[in-house]
mmCIF file of C-alpha atoms in Angstrom:
data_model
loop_
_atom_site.group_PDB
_atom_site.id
_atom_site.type_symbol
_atom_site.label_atom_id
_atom_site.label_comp_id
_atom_site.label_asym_id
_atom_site.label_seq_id
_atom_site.Cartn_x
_atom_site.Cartn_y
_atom_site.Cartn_z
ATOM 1 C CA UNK A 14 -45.799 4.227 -7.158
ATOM 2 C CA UNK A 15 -42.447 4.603 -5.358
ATOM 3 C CA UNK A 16 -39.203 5.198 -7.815
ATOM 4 C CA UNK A 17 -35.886 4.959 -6.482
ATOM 5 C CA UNK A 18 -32.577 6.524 -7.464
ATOM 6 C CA UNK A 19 -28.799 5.347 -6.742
ATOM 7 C CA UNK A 20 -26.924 7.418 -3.726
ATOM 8 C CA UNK A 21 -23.534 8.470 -4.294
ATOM 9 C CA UNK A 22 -22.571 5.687 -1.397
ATOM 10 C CA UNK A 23 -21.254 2.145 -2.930
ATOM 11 C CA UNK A 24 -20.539 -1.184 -1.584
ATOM 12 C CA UNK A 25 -16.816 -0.954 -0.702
ATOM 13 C CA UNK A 26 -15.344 -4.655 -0.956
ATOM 14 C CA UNK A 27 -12.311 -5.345 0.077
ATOM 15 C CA UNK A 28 -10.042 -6.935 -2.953
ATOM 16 C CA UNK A 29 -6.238 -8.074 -2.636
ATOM 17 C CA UNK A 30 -4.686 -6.029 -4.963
ATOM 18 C CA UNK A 31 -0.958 -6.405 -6.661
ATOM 19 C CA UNK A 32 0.313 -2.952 -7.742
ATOM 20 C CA UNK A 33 3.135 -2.413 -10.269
ATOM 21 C CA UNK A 34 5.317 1.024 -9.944
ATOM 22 C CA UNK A 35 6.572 0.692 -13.603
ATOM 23 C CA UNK A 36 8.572 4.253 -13.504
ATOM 24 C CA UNK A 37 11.672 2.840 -14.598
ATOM 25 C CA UNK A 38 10.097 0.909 -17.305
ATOM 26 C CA UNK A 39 9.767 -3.513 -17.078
ATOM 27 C CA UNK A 40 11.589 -6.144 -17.684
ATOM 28 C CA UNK A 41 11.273 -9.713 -17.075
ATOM 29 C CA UNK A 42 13.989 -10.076 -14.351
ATOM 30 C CA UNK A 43 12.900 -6.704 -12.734
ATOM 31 C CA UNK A 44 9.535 -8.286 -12.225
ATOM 32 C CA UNK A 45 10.663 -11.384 -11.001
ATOM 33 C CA UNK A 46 13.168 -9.929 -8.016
ATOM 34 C CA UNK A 47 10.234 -7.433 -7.670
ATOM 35 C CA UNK A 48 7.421 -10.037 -6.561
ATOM 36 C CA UNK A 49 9.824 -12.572 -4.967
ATOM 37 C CA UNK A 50 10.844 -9.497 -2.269
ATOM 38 C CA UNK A 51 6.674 -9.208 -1.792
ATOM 39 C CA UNK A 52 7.588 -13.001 0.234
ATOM 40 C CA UNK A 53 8.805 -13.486 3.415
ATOM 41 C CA UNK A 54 11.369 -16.247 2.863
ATOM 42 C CA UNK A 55 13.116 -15.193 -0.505
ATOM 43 C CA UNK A 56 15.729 -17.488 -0.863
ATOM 44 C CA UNK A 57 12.635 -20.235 -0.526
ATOM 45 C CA UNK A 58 11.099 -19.250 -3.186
ATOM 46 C CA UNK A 59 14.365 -19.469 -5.727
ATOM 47 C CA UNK A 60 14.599 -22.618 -4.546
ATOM 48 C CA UNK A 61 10.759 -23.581 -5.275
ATOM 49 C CA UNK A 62 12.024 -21.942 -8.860
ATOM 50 C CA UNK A 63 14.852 -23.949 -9.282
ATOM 51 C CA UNK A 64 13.222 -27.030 -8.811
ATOM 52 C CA UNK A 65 10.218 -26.101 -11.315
ATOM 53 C CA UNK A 66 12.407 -27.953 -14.461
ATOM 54 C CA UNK A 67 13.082 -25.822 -17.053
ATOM 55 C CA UNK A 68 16.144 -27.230 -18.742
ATOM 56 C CA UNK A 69 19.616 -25.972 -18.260
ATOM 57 C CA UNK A 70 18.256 -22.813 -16.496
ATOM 58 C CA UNK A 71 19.351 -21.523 -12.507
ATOM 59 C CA UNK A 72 17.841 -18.816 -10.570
ATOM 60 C CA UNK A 73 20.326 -16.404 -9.039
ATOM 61 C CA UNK A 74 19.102 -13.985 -6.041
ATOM 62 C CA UNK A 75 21.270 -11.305 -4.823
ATOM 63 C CA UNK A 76 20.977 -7.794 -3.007
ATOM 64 C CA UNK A 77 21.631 -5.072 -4.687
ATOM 65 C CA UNK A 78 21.136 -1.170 -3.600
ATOM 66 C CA UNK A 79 19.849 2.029 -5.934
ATOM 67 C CA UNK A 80 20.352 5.199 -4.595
ATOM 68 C CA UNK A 81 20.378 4.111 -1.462
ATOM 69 C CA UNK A 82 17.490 2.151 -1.256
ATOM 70 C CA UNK A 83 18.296 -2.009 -0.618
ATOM 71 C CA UNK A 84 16.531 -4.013 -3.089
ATOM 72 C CA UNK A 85 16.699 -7.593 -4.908
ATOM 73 C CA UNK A 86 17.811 -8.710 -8.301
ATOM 74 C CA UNK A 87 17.526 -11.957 -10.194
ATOM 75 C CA UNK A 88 20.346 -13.340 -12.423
ATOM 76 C CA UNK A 89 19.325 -16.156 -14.822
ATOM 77 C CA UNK A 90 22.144 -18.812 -15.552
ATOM 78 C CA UNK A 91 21.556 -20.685 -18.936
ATOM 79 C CA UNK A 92 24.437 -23.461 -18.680
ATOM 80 C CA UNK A 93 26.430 -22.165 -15.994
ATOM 81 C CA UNK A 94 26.725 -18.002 -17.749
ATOM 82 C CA UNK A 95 24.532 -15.376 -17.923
ATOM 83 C CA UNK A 96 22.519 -14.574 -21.722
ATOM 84 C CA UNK A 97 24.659 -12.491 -24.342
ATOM 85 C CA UNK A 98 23.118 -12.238 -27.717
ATOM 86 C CA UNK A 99 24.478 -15.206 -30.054
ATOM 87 C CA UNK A 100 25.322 -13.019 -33.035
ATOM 88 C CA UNK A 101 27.433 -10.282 -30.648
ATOM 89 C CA UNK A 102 30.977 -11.151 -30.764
ATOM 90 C CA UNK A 103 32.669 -10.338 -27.348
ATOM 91 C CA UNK A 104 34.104 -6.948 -28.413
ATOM 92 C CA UNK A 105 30.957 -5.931 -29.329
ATOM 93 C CA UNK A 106 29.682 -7.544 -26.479
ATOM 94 C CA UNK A 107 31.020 -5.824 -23.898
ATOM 95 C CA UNK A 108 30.782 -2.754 -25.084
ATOM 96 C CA UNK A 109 27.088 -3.376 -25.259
ATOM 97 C CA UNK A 110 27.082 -4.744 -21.529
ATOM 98 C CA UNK A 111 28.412 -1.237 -20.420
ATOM 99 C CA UNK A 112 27.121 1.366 -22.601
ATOM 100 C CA UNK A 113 24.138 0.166 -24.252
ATOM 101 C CA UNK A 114 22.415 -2.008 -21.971
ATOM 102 C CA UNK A 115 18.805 -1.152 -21.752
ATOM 103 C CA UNK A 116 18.030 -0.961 -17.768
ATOM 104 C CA UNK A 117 20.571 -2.992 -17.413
ATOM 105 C CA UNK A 118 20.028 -5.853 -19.985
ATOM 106 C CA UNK A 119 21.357 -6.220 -23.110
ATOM 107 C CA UNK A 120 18.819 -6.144 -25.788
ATOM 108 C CA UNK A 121 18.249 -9.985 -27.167
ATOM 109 C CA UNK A 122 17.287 -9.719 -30.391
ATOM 110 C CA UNK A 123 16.672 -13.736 -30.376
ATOM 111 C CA UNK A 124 14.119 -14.261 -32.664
ATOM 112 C CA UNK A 125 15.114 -15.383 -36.374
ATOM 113 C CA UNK A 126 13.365 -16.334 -39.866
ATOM 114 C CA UNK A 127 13.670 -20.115 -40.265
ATOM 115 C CA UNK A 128 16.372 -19.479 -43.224
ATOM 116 C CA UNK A 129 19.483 -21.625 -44.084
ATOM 117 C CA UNK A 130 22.447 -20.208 -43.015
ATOM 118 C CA UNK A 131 21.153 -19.873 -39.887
ATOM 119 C CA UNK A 132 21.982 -22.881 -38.214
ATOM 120 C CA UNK A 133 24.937 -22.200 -36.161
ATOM 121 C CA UNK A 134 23.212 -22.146 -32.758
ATOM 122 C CA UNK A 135 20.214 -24.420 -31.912
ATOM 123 C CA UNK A 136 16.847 -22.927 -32.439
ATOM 124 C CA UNK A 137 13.565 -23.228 -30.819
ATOM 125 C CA UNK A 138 9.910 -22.770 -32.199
ATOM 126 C CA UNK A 139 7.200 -21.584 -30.315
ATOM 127 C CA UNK A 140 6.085 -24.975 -30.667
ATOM 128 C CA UNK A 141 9.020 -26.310 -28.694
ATOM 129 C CA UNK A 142 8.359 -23.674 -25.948
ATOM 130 C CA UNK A 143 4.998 -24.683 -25.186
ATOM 131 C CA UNK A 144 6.825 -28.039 -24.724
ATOM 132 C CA UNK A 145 9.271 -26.803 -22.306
ATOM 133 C CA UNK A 146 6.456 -25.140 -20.395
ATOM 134 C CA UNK A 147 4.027 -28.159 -20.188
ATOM 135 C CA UNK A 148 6.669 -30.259 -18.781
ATOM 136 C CA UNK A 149 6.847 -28.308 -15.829
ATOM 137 C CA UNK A 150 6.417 -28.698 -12.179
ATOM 138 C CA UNK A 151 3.899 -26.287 -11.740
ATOM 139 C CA UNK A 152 -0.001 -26.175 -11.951
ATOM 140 C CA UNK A 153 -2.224 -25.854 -14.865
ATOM 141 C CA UNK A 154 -2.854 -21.872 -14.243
ATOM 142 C CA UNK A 155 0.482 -21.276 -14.283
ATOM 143 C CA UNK A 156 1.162 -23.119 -17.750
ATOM 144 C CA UNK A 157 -1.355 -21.665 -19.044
ATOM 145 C CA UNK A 158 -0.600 -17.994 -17.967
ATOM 146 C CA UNK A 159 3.282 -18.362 -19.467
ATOM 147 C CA UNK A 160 2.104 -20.317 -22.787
ATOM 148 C CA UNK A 161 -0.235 -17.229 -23.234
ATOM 149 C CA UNK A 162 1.984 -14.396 -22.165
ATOM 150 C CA UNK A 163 4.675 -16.136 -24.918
ATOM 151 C CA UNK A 164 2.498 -16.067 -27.180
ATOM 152 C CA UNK A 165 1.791 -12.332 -27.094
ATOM 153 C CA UNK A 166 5.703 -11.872 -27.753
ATOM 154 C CA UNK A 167 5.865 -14.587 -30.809
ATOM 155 C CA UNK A 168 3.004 -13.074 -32.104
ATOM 156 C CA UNK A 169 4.427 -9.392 -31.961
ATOM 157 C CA UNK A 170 7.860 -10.760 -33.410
ATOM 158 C CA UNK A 171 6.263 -12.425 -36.349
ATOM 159 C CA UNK A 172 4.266 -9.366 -37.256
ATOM 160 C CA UNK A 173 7.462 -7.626 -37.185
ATOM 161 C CA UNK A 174 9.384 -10.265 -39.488
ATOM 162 C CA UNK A 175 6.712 -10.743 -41.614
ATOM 163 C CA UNK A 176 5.999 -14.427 -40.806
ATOM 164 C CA UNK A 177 3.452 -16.507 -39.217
ATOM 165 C CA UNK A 178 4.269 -17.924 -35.539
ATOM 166 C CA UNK A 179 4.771 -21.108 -36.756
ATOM 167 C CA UNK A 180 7.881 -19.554 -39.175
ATOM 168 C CA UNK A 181 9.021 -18.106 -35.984
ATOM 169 C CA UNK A 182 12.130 -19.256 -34.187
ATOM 170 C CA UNK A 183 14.050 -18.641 -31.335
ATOM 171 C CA UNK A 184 17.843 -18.451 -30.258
ATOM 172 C CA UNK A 185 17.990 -21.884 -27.741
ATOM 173 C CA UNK A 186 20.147 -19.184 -25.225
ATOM 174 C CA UNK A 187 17.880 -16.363 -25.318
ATOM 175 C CA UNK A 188 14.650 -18.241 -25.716
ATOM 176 C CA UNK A 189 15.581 -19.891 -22.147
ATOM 177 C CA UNK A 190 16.050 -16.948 -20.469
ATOM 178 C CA UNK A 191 12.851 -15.792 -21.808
ATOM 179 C CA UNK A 192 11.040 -19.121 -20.304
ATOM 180 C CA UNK A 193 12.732 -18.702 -17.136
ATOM 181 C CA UNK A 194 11.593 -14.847 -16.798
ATOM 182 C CA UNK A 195 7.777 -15.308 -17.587
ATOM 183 C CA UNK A 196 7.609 -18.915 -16.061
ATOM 184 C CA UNK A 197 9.073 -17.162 -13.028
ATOM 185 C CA UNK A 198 6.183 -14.619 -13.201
ATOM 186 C CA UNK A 199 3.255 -16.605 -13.928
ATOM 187 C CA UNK A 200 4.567 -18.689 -10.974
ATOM 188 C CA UNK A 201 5.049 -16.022 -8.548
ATOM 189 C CA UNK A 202 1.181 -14.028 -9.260
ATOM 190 C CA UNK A 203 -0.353 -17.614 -8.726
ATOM 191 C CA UNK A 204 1.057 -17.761 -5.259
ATOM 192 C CA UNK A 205 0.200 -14.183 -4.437
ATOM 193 C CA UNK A 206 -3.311 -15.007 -5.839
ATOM 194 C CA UNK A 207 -4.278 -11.118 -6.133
ATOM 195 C CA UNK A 208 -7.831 -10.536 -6.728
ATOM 196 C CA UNK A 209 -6.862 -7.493 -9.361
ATOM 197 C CA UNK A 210 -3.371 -5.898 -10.907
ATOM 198 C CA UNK A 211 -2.952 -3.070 -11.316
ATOM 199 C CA UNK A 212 -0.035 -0.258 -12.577
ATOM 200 C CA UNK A 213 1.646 2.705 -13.440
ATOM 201 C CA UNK A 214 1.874 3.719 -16.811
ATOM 202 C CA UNK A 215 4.994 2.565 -18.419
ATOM 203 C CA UNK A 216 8.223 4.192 -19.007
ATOM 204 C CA UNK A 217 9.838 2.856 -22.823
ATOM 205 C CA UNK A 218 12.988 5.017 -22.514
ATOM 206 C CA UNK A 219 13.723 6.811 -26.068
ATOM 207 C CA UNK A 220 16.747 6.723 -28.937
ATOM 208 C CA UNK A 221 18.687 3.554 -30.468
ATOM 209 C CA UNK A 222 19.543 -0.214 -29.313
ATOM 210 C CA UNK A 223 21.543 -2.290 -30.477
ATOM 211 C CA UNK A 224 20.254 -6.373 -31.834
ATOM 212 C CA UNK A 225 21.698 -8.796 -34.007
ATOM 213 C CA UNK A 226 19.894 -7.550 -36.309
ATOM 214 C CA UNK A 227 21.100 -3.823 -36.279
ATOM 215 C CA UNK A 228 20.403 -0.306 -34.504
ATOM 216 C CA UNK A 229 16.466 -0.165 -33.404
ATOM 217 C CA UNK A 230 14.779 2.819 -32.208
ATOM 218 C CA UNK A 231 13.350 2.649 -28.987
ATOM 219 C CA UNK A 232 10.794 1.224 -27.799
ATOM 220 C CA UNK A 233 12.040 -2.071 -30.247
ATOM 221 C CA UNK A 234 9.665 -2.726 -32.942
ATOM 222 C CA UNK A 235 8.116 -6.090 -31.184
ATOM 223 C CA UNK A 236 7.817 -4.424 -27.694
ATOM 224 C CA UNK A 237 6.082 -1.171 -29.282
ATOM 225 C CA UNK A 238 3.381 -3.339 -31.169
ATOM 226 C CA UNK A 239 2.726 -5.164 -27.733
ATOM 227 C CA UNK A 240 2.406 -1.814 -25.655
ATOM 228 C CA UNK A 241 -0.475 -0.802 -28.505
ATOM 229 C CA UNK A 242 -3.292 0.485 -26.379
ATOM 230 C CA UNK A 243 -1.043 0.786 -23.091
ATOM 231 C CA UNK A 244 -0.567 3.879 -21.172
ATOM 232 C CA UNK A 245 3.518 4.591 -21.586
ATOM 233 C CA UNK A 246 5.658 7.772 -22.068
ATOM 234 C CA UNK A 247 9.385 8.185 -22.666
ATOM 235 C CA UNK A 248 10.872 9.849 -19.662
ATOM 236 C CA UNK A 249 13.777 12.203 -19.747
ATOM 237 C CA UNK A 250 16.070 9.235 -19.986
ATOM 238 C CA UNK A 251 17.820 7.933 -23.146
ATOM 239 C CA UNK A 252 17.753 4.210 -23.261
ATOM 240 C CA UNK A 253 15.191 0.592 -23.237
ATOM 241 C CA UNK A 254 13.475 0.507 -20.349
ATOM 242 C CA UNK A 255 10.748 -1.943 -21.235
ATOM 243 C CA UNK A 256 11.607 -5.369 -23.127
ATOM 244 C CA UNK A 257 9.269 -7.308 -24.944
ATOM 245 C CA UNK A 258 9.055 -9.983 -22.564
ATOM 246 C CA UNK A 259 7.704 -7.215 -19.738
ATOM 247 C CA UNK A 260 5.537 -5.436 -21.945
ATOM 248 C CA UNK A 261 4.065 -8.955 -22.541
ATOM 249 C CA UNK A 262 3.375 -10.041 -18.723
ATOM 250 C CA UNK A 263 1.664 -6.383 -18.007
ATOM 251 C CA UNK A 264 -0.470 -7.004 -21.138
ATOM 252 C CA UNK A 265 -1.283 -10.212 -19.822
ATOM 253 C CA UNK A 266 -1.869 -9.864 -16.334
ATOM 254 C CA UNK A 267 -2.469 -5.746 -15.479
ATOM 255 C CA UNK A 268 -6.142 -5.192 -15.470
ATOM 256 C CA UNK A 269 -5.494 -0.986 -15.332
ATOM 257 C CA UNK A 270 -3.429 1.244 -15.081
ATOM 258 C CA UNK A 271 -3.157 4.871 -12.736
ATOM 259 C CA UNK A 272 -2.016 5.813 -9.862
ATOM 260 C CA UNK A 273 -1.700 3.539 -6.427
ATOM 261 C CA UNK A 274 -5.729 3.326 -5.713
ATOM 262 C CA UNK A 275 -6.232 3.921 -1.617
ATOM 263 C CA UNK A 276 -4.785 0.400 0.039
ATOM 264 C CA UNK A 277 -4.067 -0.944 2.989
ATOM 265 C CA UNK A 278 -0.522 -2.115 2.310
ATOM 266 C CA UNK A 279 0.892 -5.665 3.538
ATOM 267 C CA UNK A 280 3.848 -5.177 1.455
ATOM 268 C CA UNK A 281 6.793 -3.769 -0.896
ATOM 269 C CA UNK A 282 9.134 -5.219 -3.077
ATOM 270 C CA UNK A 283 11.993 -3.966 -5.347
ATOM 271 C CA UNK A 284 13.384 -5.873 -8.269
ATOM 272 C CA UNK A 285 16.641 -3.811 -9.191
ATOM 273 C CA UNK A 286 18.129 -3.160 -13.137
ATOM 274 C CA UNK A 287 21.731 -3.616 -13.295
ATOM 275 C CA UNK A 288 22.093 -0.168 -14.771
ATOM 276 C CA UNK A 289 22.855 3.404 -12.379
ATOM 277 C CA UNK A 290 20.780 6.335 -13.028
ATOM 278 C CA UNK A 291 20.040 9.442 -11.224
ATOM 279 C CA UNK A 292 16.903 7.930 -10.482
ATOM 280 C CA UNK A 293 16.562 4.855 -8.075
ATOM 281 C CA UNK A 294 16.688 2.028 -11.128
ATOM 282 C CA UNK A 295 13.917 -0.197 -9.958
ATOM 283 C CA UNK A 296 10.591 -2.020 -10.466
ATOM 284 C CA UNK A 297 8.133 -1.307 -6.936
ATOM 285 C CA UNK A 298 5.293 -3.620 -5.993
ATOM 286 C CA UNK A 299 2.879 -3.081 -3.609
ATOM 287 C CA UNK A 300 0.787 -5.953 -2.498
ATOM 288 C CA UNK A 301 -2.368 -5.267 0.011
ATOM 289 C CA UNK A 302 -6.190 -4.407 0.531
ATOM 290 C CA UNK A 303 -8.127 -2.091 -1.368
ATOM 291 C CA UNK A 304 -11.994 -1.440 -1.657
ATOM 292 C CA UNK A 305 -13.969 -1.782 -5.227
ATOM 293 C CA UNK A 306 -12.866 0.537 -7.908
ATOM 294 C CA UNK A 307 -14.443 3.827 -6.658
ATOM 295 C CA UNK A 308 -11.690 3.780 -4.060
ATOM 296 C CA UNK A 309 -13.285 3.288 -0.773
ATOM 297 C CA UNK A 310 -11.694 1.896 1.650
ATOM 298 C CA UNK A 311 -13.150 0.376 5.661
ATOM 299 C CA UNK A 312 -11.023 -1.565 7.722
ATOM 300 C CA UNK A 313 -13.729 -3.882 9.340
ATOM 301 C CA UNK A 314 -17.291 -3.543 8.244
ATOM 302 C CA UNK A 315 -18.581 -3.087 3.823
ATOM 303 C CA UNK A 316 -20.577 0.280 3.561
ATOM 304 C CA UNK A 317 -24.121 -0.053 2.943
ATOM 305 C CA UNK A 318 -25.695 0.383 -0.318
ATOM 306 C CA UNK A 319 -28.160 3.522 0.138
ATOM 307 C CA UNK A 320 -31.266 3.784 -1.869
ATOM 308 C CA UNK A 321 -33.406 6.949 -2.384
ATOM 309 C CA UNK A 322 -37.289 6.001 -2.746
ATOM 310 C CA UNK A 323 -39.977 8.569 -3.749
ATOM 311 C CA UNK A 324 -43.144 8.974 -4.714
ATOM 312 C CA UNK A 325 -45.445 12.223 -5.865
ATOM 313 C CA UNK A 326 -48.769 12.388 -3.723
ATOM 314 C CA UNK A 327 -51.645 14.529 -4.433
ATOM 315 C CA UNK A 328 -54.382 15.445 -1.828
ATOM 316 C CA UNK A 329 -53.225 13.996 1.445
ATOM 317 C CA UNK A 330 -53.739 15.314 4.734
ATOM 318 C CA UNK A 331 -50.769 16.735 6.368
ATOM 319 C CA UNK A 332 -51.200 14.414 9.823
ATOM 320 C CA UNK A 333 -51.150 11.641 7.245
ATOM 321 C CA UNK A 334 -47.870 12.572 5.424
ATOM 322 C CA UNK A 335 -46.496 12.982 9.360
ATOM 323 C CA UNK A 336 -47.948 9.397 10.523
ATOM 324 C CA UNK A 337 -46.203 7.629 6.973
ATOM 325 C CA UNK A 338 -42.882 9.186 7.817
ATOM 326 C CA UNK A 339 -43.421 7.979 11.329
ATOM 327 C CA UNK A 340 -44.054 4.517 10.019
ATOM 328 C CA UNK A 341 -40.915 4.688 7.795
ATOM 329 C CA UNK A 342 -38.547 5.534 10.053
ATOM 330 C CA UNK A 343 -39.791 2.816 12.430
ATOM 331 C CA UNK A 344 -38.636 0.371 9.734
ATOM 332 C CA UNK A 345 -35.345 1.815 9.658
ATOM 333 C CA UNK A 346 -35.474 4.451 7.068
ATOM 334 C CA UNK A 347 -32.254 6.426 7.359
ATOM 335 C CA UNK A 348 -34.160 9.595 6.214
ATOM 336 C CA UNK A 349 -37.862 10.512 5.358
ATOM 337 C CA UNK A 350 -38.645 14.379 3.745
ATOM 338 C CA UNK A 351 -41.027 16.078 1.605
ATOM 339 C CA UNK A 352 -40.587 18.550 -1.509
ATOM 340 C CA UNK A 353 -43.475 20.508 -2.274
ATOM 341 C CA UNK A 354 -43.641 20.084 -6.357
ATOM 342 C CA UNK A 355 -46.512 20.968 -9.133
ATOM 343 C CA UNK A 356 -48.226 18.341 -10.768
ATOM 344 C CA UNK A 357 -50.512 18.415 -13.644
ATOM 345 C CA UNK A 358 -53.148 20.874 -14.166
ATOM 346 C CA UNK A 359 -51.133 23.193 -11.726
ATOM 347 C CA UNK A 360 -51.920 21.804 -9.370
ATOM 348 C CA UNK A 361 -49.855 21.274 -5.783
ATOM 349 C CA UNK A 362 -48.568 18.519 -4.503
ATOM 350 C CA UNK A 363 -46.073 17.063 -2.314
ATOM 351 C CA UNK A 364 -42.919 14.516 -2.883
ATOM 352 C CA UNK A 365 -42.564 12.078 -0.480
ATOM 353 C CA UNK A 366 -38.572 10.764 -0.187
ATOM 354 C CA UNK A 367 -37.330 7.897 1.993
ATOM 355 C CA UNK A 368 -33.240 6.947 1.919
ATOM 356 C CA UNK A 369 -33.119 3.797 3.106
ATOM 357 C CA UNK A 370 -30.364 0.785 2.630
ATOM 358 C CA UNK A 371 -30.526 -1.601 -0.076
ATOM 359 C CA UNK A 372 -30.804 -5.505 0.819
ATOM 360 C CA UNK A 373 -27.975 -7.178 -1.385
#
């Protein structure tokens, strides 16, 4: 009876595989300029974005550089001007925009209890969002992606407030710029069509931000409960580097996280952060070809699958054992060898072992 055992030797397949450098943290906007610089016509594809329908809302592309190193970075206009948290006066404001910005955005806070007395700006429930997104010019996967990926961040907002989703609502300002980030996103995989995502592990930043609501501690309490079995670390830098809305689309979309796996790469993109550090302040993605998960790699041809036969034979002529191996590797055996074992009663025997490819 033959038995066969697994070789060490895999089928490689070749996958198309988005990778996410997330060293500087994620944000919604860094993602976006990120994946649009993975595309060859840029300025197409804000158009394309800008014609997608969400209400009120322009896409904004612009160079910007890091350390030297030319990248892109993505504005969102709600009105005309770019978000500032509703409850921030513009003292407060500004000081926020240029010491307390976290990568470069300000912390939006834009999530409220449906209370009276607040009322002075218009509101929107999660309800309303999955309106906004419906009614867009884009396909079904790409609905569905964002209406999932927003509700991972109402969820994690209501858990923190205490309410259900449906208690939930959102500042009209912020809650557009929101959309327009993981619409943008959704919208952008779906044309890359990656067969897997994958990423770094994620940098949160450490110490204090300030919401409408107060003085948070880093990572915010929303984004922290979304990052919940994540692989993230702090960093030597003081500051938010992940929002809720990016710890969101890597929960939704990353499949695992590590280091770049071995790929052939097509190409790179960098969505900037507004923010200097000492460190290149940037989101890299990678798009390319990679083999299955244990890493192989072939540029034209899928390794073979090897398979190691054997079988234990007791009492057989030695010119028989040679004509059988003869016979096997006339059928395209890659190997054929014998281990002299002990079988029962003490007896010798021999172990006859083919390696041979498997038919898939």
């Amino acid at each position: 009876m033959w038995r066969h055992q697994k070789n060490s030797l895999e089928v490689a397949y070749k996958m198309k595989t988005l990778y996410l450098e997330c060293g500087m943290g994620a944000a919604g906007d860094m993602l976006t300029a990120a994946l649009i610089d993975l595309f060859k016509e840029p300025e197409q594809i804000i158009d394309k974005l800008n014609r997608i329908g969400i209400p009120k809302v322009k896409y904004v592309i612009e160079d910007s550089e890091k350390c030297g190193i030319k990248g892109m970075h993505v504005r969102v206009l709600v009105d005309g001007i770019e978000e500032i948290p509703a409850d921030m006066d513009e003292t407060f404001a500004h000081k926020e925009t240029n010491d307390h910005m976290h990568n470069g955005h300000i912390h939006d806070e834009h999530v409220h209890d449906h209370q009276p007395g607040h009322h002075a700006h218009h509101h929107s429930s999660m309800h309303d969002i999955e309106n906004i997104i419906q009614g867009l010019d884009v396909n079904d996967n790409v609905k569905k992606n964002a209406v999932e990926v927003y509700k991972l961040i109402a969820e994690a907002e209501s858990k923190v407030h205490g309410k259900t989703v449906d208690e939930i609502h959102f500042h009209e300002v912020g809650n557009l710029d929101a959309v327009a980030d993981v619409v943008a996103v959704c919208y952008l995989i779906d044309g890359l069509n990656p067969d897997n995502i994958i990423a770094s592990p994620v940098r949160t930043g450490y110490g204090h931000v300030h919401c409408a609501h107060g003085i948070l501690p880093v990572p915010a309490p929303a984004t922290a409960l979304i990052l919940q079995k994540m692989p993230v670390y702090a960093g030597e830098l003081e500051g938010e580097f992940c929002t809720p809305t990016g710890a969101a689309l890597l929960k939704h979309f990353v499949k695992e996280y590590g280091n770049m796996p071995v790929m052939s790469i097509e190409n790179t993109g960098y969505g900037m952060g507004s923010k200097n550090f000492p460190i290149a302040n940037c989101l890299r993605t990678y798009i390319g070809e990679n083999a299955d998960s244990d890493g192989m790699y072939e540029k034209d041809k899928i390794h073979d699958r090897i398979i190691e036969l054997r079988c234990n034979l007791d009492d057989m002529a030695p010119e028989d054992i040679a004509y059988a191996t003869e016979l096997l590797m006339n059928e395209g055996a890659c190997d054929v060898y014998t281990l002299n074992i002990q079988m029962k009663k003490n007896r010798p025997g021999i172990m006859l072992c083919c390696m041979c490819k498997q038919n898939e």
